[in-house]
Coordinates of C-alpha atoms and ligand atoms in Angstrom, one line a residue:
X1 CA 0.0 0.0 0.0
X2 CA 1.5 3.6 -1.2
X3 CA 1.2 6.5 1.6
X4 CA 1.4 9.0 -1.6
X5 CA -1.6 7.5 -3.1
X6 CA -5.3 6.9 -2.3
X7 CA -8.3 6.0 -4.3
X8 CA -11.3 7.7 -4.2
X9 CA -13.6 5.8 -6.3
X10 CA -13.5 2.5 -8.6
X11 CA -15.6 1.6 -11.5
X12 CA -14.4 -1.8 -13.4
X13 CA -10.5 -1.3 -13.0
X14 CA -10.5 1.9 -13.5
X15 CA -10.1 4.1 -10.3
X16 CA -10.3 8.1 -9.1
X17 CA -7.4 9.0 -6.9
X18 CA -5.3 11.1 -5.5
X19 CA -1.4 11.5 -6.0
X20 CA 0.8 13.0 -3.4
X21 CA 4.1 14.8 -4.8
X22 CA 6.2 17.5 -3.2
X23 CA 5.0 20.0 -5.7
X24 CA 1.4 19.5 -4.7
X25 CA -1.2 16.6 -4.4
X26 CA -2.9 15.2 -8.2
X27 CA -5.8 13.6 -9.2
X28 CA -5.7 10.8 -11.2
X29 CA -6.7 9.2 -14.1
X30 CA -4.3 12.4 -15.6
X31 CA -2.4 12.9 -18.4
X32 CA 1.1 14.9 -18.1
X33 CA 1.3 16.9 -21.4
X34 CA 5.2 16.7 -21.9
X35 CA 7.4 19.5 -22.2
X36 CA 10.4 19.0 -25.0
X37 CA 12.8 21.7 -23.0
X38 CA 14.1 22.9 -26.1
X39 CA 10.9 23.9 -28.3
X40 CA 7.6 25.2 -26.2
X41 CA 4.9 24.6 -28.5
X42 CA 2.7 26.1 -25.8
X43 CA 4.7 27.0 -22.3
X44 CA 4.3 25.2 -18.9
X45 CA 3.5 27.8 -17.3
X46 CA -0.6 28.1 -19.3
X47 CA -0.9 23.9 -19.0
X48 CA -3.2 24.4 -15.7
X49 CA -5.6 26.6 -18.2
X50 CA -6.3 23.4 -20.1
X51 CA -6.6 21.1 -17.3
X52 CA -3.0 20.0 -16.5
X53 CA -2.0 19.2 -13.1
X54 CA 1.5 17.3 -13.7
X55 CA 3.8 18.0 -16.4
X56 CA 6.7 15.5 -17.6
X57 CA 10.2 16.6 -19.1
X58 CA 12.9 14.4 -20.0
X59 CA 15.7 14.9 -17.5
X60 CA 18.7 13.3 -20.0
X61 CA 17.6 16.0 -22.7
X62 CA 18.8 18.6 -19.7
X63 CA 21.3 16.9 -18.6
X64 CA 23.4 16.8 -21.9
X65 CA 22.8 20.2 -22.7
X66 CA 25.0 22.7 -21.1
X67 CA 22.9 26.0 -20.9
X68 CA 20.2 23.8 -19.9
X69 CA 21.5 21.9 -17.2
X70 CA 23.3 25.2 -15.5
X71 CA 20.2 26.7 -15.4
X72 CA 18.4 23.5 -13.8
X73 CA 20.9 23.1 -11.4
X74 CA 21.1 26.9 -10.4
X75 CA 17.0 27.2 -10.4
X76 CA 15.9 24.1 -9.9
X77 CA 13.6 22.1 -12.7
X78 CA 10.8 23.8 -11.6
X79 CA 12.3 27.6 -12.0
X80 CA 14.0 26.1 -15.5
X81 CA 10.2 25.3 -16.8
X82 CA 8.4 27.8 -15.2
X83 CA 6.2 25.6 -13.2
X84 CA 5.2 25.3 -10.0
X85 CA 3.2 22.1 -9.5
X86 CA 4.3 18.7 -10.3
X87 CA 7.0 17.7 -12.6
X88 CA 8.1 13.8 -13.4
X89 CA 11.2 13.4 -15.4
X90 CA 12.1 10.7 -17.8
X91 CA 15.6 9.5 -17.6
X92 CA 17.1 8.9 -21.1
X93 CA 15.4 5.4 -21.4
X94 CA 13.5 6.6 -24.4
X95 CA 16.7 7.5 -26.3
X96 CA 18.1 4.4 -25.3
X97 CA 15.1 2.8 -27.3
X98 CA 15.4 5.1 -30.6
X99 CA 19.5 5.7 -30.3
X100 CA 20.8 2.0 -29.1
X101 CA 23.1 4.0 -26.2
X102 CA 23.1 6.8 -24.0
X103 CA 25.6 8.7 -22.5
X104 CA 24.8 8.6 -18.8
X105 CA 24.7 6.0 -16.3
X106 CA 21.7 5.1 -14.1
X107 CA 23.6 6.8 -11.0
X108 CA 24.3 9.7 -12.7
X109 CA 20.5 10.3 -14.4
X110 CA 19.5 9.5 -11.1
X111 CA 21.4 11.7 -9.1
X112 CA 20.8 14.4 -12.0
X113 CA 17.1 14.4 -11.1
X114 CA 17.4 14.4 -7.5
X115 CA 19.3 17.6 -7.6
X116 CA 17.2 19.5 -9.8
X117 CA 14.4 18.3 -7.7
X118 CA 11.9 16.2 -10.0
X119 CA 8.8 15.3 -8.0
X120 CA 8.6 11.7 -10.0
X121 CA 12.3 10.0 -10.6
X122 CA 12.4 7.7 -13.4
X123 CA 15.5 5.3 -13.4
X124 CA 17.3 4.2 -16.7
X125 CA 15.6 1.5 -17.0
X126 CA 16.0 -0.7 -20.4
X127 CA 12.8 -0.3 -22.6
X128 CA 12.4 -4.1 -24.9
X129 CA 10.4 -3.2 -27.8
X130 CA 7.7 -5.9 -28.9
X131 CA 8.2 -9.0 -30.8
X132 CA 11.8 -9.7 -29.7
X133 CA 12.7 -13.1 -28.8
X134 CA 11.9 -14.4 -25.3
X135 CA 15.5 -14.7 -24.4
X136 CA 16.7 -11.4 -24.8
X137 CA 13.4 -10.0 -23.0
X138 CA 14.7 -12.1 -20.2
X139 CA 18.1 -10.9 -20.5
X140 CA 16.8 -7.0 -20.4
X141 CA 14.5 -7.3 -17.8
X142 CA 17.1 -8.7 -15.4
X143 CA 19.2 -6.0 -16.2
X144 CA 16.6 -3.4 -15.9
X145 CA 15.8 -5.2 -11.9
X146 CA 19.5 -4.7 -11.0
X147 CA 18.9 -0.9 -12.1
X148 CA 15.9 -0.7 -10.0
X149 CA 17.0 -2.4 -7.3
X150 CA 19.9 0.3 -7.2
X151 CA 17.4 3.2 -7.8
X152 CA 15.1 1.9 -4.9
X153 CA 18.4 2.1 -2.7
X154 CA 19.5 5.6 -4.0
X155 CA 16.4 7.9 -4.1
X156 CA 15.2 8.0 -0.5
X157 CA 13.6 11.1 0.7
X158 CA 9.8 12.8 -0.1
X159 CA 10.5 12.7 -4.3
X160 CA 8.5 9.8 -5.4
X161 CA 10.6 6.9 -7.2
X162 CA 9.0 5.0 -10.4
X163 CA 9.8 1.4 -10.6
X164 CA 9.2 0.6 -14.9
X165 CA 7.9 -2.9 -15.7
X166 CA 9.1 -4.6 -19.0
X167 CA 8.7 -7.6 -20.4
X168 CA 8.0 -6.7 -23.8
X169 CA 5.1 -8.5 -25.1
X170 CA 5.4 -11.6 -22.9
X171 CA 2.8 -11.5 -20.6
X172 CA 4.0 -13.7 -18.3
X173 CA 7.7 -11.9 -18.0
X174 CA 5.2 -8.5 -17.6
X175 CA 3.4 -10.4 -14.5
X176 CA 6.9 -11.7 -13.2
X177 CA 8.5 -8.1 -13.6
X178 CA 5.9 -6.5 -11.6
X179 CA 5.4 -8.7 -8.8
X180 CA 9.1 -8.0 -8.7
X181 CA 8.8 -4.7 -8.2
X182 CA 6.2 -5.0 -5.9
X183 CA 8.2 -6.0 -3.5
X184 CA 10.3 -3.0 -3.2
X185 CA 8.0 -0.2 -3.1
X186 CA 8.2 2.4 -5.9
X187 CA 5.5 5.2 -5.9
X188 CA 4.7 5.0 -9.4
X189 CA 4.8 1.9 -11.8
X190 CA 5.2 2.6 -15.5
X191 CA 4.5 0.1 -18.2
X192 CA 7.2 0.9 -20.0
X193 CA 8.1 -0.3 -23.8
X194 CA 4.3 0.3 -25.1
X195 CA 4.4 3.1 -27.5
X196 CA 5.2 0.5 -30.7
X197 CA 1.8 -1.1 -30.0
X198 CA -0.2 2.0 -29.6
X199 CA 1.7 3.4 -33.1
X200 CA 0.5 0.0 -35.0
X201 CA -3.1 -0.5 -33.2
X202 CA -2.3 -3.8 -31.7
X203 CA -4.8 -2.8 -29.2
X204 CA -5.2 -6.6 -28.0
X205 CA -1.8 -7.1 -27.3
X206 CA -1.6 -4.0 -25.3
X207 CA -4.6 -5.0 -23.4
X208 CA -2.9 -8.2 -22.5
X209 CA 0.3 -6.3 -21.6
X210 CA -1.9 -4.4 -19.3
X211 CA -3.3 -6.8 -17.4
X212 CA -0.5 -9.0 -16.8
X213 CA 1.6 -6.2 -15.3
X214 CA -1.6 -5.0 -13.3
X215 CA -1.8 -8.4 -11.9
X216 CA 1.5 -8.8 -10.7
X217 CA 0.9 -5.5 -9.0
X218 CA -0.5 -3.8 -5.6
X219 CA -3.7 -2.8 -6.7
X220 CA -3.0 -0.1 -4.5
X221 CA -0.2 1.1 -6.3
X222 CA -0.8 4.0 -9.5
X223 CA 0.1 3.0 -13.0
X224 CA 1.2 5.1 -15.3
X225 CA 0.8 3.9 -19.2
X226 CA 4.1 5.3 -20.6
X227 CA 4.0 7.2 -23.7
X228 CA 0.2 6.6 -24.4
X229 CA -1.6 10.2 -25.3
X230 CA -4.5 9.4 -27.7
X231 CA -7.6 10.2 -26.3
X232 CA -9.3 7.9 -28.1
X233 CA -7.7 4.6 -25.7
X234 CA -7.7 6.5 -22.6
X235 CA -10.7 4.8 -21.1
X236 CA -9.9 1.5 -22.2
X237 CA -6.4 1.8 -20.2
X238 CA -8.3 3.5 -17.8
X239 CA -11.1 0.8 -17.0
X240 CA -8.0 -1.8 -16.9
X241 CA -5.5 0.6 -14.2
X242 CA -4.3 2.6 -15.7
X243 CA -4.2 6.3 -13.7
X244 CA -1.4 8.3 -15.6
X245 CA -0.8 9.0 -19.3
X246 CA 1.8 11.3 -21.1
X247 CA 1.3 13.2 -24.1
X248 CA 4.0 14.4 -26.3
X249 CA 0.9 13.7 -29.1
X250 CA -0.7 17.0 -28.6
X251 CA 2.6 18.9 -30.1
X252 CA 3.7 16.2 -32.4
X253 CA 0.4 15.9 -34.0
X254 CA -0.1 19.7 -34.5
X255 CA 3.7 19.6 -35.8
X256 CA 2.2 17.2 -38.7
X257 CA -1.2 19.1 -38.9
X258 CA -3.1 16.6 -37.2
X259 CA -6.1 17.4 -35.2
X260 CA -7.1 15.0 -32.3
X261 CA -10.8 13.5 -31.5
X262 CA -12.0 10.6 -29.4
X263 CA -12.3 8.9 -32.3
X264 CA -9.5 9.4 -34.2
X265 CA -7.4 11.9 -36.1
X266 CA -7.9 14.1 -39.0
X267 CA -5.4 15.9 -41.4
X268 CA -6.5 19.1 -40.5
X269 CA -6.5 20.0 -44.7
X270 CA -9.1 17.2 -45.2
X271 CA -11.1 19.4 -42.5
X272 CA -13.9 21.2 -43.8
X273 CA -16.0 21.6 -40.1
X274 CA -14.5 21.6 -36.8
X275 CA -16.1 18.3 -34.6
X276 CA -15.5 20.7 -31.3
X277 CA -16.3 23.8 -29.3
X278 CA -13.2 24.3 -27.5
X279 CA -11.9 28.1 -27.6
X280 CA -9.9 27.6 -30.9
X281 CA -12.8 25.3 -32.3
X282 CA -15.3 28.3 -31.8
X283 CA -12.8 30.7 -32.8
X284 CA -12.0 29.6 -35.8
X285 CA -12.9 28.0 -39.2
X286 CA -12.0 24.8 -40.9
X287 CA -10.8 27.4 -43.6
X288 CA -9.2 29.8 -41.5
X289 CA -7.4 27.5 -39.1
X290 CA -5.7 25.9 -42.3
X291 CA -4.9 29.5 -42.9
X292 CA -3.8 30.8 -39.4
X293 CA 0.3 31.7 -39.4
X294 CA 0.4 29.9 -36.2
X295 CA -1.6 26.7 -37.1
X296 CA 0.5 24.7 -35.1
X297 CA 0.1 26.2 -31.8
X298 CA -3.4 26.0 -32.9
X299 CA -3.8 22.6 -33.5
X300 CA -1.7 21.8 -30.1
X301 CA -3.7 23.9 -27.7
X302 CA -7.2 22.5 -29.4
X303 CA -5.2 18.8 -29.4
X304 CA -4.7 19.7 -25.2
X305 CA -8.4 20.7 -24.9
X306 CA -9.7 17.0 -26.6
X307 CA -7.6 15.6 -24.4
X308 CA -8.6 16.6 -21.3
X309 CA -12.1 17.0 -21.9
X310 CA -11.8 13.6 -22.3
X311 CA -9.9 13.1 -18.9
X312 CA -13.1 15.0 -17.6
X313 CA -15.9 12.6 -18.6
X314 CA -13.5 9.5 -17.6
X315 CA -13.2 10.9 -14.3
X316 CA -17.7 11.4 -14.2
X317 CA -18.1 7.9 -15.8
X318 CA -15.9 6.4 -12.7
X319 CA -17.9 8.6 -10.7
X320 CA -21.3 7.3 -12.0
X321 CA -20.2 3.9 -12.6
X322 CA -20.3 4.3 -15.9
X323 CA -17.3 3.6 -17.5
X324 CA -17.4 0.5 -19.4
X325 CA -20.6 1.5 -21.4
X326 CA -18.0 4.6 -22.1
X327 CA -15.2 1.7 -23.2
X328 CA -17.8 0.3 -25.4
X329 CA -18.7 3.2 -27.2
X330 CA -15.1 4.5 -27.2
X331 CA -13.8 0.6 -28.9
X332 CA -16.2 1.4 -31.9
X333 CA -13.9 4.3 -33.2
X334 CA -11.7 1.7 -34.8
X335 CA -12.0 -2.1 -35.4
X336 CA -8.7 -2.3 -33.8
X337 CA -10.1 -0.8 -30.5
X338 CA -12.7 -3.2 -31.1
X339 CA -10.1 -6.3 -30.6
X340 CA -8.7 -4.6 -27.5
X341 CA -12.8 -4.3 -25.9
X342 CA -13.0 -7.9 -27.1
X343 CA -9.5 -8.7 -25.2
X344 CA -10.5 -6.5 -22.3
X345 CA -13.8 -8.9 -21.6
X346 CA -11.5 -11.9 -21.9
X347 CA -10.2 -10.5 -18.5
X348 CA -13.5 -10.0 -16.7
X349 CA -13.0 -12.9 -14.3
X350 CA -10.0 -10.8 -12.8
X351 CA -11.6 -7.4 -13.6
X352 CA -14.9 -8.9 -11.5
X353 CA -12.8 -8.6 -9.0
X354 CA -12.1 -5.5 -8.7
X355 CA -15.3 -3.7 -9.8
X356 CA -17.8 -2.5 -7.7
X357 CA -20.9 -4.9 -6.9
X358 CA -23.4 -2.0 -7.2
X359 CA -23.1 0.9 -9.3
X360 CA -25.3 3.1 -11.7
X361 CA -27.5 1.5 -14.1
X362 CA -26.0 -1.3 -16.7
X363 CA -26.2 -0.3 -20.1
X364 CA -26.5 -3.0 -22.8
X365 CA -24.4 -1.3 -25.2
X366 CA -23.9 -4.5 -27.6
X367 CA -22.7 -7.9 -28.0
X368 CA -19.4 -7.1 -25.8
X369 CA -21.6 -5.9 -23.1
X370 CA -21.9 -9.9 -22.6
X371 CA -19.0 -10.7 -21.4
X372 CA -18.9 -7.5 -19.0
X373 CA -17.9 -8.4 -15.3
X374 CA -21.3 -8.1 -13.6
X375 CA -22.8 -10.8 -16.2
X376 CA -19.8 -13.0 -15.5
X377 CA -20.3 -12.6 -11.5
X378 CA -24.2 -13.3 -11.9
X379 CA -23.1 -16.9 -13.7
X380 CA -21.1 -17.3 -10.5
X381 CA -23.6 -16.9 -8.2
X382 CA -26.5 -19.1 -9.7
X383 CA -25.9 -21.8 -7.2
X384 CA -27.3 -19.5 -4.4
X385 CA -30.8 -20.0 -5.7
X386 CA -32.6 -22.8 -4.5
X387 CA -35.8 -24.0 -6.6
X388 CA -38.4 -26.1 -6.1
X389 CA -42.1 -26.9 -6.9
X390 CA -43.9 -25.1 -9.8
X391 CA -41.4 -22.4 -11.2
X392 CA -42.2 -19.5 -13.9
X393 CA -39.6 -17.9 -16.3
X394 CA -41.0 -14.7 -17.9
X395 CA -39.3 -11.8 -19.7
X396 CA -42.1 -9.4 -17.8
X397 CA -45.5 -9.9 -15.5
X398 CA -48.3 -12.5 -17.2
X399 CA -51.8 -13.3 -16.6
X400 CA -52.4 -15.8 -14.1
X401 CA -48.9 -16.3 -12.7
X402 CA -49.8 -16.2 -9.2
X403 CA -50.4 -20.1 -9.4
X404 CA -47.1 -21.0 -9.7
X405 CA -44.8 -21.6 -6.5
X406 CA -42.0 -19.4 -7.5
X407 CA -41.8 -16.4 -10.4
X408 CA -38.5 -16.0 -12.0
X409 CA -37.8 -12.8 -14.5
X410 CA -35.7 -13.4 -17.6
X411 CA -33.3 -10.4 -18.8
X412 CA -30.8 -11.1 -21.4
X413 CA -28.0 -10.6 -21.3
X414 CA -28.3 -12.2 -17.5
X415 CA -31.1 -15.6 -17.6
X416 CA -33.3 -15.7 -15.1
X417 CA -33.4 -14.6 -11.3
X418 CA -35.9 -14.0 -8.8
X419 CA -38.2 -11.4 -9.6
X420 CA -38.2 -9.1 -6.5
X421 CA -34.8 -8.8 -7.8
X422 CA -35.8 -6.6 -10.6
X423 CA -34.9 -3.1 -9.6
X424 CA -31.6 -4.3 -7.9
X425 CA -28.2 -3.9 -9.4
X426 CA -27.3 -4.9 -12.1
X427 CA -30.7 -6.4 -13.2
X428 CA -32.1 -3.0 -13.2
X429 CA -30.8 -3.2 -16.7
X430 CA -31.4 -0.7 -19.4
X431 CA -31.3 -3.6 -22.1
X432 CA -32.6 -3.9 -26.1
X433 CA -35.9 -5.5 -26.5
X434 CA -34.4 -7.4 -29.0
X435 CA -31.6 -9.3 -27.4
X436 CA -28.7 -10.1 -29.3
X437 CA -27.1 -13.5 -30.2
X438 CA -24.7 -13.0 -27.8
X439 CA -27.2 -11.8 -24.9
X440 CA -29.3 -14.8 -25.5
X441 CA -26.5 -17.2 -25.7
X442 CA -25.6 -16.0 -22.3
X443 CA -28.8 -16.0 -20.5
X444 CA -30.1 -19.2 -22.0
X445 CA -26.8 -21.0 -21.1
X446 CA -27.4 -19.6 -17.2
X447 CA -31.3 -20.4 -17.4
X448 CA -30.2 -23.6 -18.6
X449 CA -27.6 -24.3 -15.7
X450 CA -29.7 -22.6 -13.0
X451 CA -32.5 -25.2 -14.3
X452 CA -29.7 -28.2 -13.9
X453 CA -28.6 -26.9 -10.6
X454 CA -32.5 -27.5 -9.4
X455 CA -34.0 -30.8 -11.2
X456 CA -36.4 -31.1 -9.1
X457 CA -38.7 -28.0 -10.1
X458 CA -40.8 -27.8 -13.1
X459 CA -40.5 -25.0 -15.0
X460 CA -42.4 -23.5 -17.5
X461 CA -41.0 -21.1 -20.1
X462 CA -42.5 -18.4 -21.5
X463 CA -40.7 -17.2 -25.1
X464 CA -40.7 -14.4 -26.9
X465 CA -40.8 -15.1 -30.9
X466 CA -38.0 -12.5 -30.8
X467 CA -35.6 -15.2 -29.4
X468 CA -34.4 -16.9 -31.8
X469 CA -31.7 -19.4 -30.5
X470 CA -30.9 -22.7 -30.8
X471 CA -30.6 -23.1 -26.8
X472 CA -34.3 -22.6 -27.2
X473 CA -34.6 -26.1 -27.9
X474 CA -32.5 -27.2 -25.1
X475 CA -34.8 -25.2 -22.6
X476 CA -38.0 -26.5 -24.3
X477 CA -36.1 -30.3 -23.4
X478 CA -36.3 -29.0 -19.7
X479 CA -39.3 -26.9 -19.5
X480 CA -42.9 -26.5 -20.8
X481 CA -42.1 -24.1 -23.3
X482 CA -45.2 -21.7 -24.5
X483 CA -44.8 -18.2 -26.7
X484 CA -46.3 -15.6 -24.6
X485 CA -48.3 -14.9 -27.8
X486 CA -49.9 -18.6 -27.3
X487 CA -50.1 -17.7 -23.2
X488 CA -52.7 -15.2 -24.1
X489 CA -54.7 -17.0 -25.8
X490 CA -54.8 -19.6 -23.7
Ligands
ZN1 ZN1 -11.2 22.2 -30.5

């Protein structure tokens, strides 16, 4: 358990919470737009305006330049950027990934950052890029421990230490990696390593990264998704840990006039409307923001404001219990983010877990919504019920069912459970009148298995013509199956 963090609230994996620093206390899920030292798109000092609360720099850019690292050792990081709340600081590990070598030691980057007082320490840790053989992501990662195990004995004191898990795209050297570091106490664990996946869409794979690391971890402990900054992913990391994100995306999106949504990215040429009402959205015109002399700045400030608007109804979903109909929705910008919903659901029995039993209302949002946690932990629970004598199964009230000894509601994508149950979490459920395949599959499959769990009642079934589904057979083999159309009439 970390004394420089505390959660708030919870909603699938996804959590509110709160982030001590020396610079001041954050709330979390965030995203720390990061400041290149040498080129200020937009400065540190108007971030707040847009909704930042922590920045990141990257301490080895500072350190190798002279005028630069004078100034940050004279003034302090926080007098060299001009800002006075939270600052993390990378260490060099990205150049590492892009250059092959840097020219610092862990020590010395370290030490570097300690001095110029960075309120989140990041040790040079070495970043394994996907796809690389098993052997050398072994090899890294053990050399990447020893640095940690070094940084954890170096950086003592209030500034919080981050503890990077890698593994590259072996889940299981993710999970080993991070129970690992468990053990010795960081503040802050990036996933490190994750930007290739996020550049090619392997959504799925990143998913999996996700939740192996996660479940090597405290669930205590905050997570901080290293280099992700595309709002359009932010609540799928979010519902599975995540609580901080960077974004270099805003200024190196605007840099290739590219403007950011939650559902992707437009060339800003092949704009002809702006999709948003921030201040440069209602400012300007497609036509004169293609225009403008400073259409870069433009582009980053509107890129900041899409972002952390986004941030914003994360943080209201979590807070309403709401954020995996926000996932779903969010997944259908791109089939890709589709594959990583998909993945995500393939983790419900550990997400289940974690989520809240009661929350706002469930949304049925589409075949996903099936395999969502609070189905799964309804299929888990169908041996509480106990059944005997006469038993009904209805979608909603009928004439004439007071004869029967018990009265049992069916709700796809759930089966059936008692119905005083009805307006109680989660089978309040706002759901489609006509269920999916999927829905039906699921809550025939648990009608089915509740039935098996009780052989001794007789049921009787009453069917809606929309279900179509061949588990309506195997029901009518167990029940007395009638069409509510035929109920009326008889
Ligand atoms: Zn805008």
């Amino acid at each position: 358990m970390s004394a420089t963090f505390e959660i708030l609230d919870k909603d699938a994996g996804g959590r509110i919470g709160k982030l001590k620093t020396p610079h001041g206390t954050v709330e979390t899920p965030t995203v720390m737009p990061v400041i290149n030292p040498n080129i200020q798109l937009i400065s540190p000092k108007e971030m707040r305006s847009f909704g930042a609360e922590i920045l990141i720099t990257n301490s080895y850019i500072i350190y190798r330049k002279e005028e630069l690292r004078s100034v940050a050792l004279q003034k302090g990081l926080h007098g060299l950027l001009g800002f006075d709340g939270p600052i993390m600081t990378d260490s060099g590990s990205f150049q590492l990934s892009v250059y092959g070598s840097v020219e610092v030691t862990n020590e010395e980057i370290l030490g570097f950052q300690q001095k110029i007082g960075s309120d989140i320490i990041v040790p040079l840790d070495i970043p394994t890029p996907p796809d690389v053989h098993y052997r050398r992501a072994e090899d890294e990662l053990a050399v990447t421990a020893e640095r940690l195990e070094a940084a954890r004995k170096f950086i003592k004191g209030e500034q919080l230490l981050a503890g990077p898990v890698q593994g590259s795209t072996y889940p299981e050297l993710r999970e080993k990696a991070a129970s690992h570091l468990k053990g010795l106490n960081f503040e802050v664990y990036p996933l490190g390593a994750v930007v290739p996946l996020m550049e090619s869409y392997r959504y799925a794979e990143l998913v999996d990264v996700i939740a192996a690391s996660k479940r090597g971890l405290s669930p205590a402990s905050p997570v901080h998704l290293f280099g992700a900054g595309h709002p359009m992913m932010f609540a799928l990391a979010v519902a599975l840990g995540c609580d901080l994100f960077d974004s270099a995306a805003y200024a190196l999106y605007a840099k290739d006039d590219r403007y950011i949504t939650v559902n992707g990215t437009y060339h800003v040429e092949k704009l002809n409307y702006l999709p948003c009402s921030c201040p440069i959205c209602s400012k300007y015109t497609a036509e004169e923001l293609k225009k403008a002399d400073n259409k870069e700045e433009l582009l980053g400030r509107h890129n900041l404001y899409a972002t952390f608007a986004e941030i914003r109804l994360i943080k209201q979903c979590i807070k309403d219990g709401k954020l995996l109909e926000l996932v779903e929705q969010r997944c259908r910008a791109h089939p890709r983010l589709l594959d990583g919903l998909k993945k995500l659901y393939t983790h419900s029995p550990w997400l289940e877990q974690l989520d809240p039993a009661t929350k706002g209302t469930y949304f049925y949002c589409g075949p996903e919504s099936a395999s969502r946690p609070e189905v799964l932990r309804f299929a888990k629970r169908l041996e509480r019920f106990s059944l005997e004598g006469s038993v009904l199964i209805r979608t909603g009230q009928i004439k004439g069912e007071g004869s029967y000894d018990q009265i049992l509601t069916f709700k796809a994508p759930f089966g059936a459970f008692p119905r005083e149950m009805e307006e109680v979490y989660p089978f309040s459920a706002e759901v489609s009148k006509y269920p999916d395949y999927e829905a039906l599959s699921t809550a025939l499959s648990n009608t089915l298995k509740l039935m098996d769990l009780n052989p001794k009642a007789e049921y009787t079934f009453i069917c809606e013509k929309e279900f179509k589904h061949p588990l309506i057979e195997e029901i009518s083999k167990k029940a007395k199956l009638v069409y509510r159309e035929a109920w009326k009439k008889e």
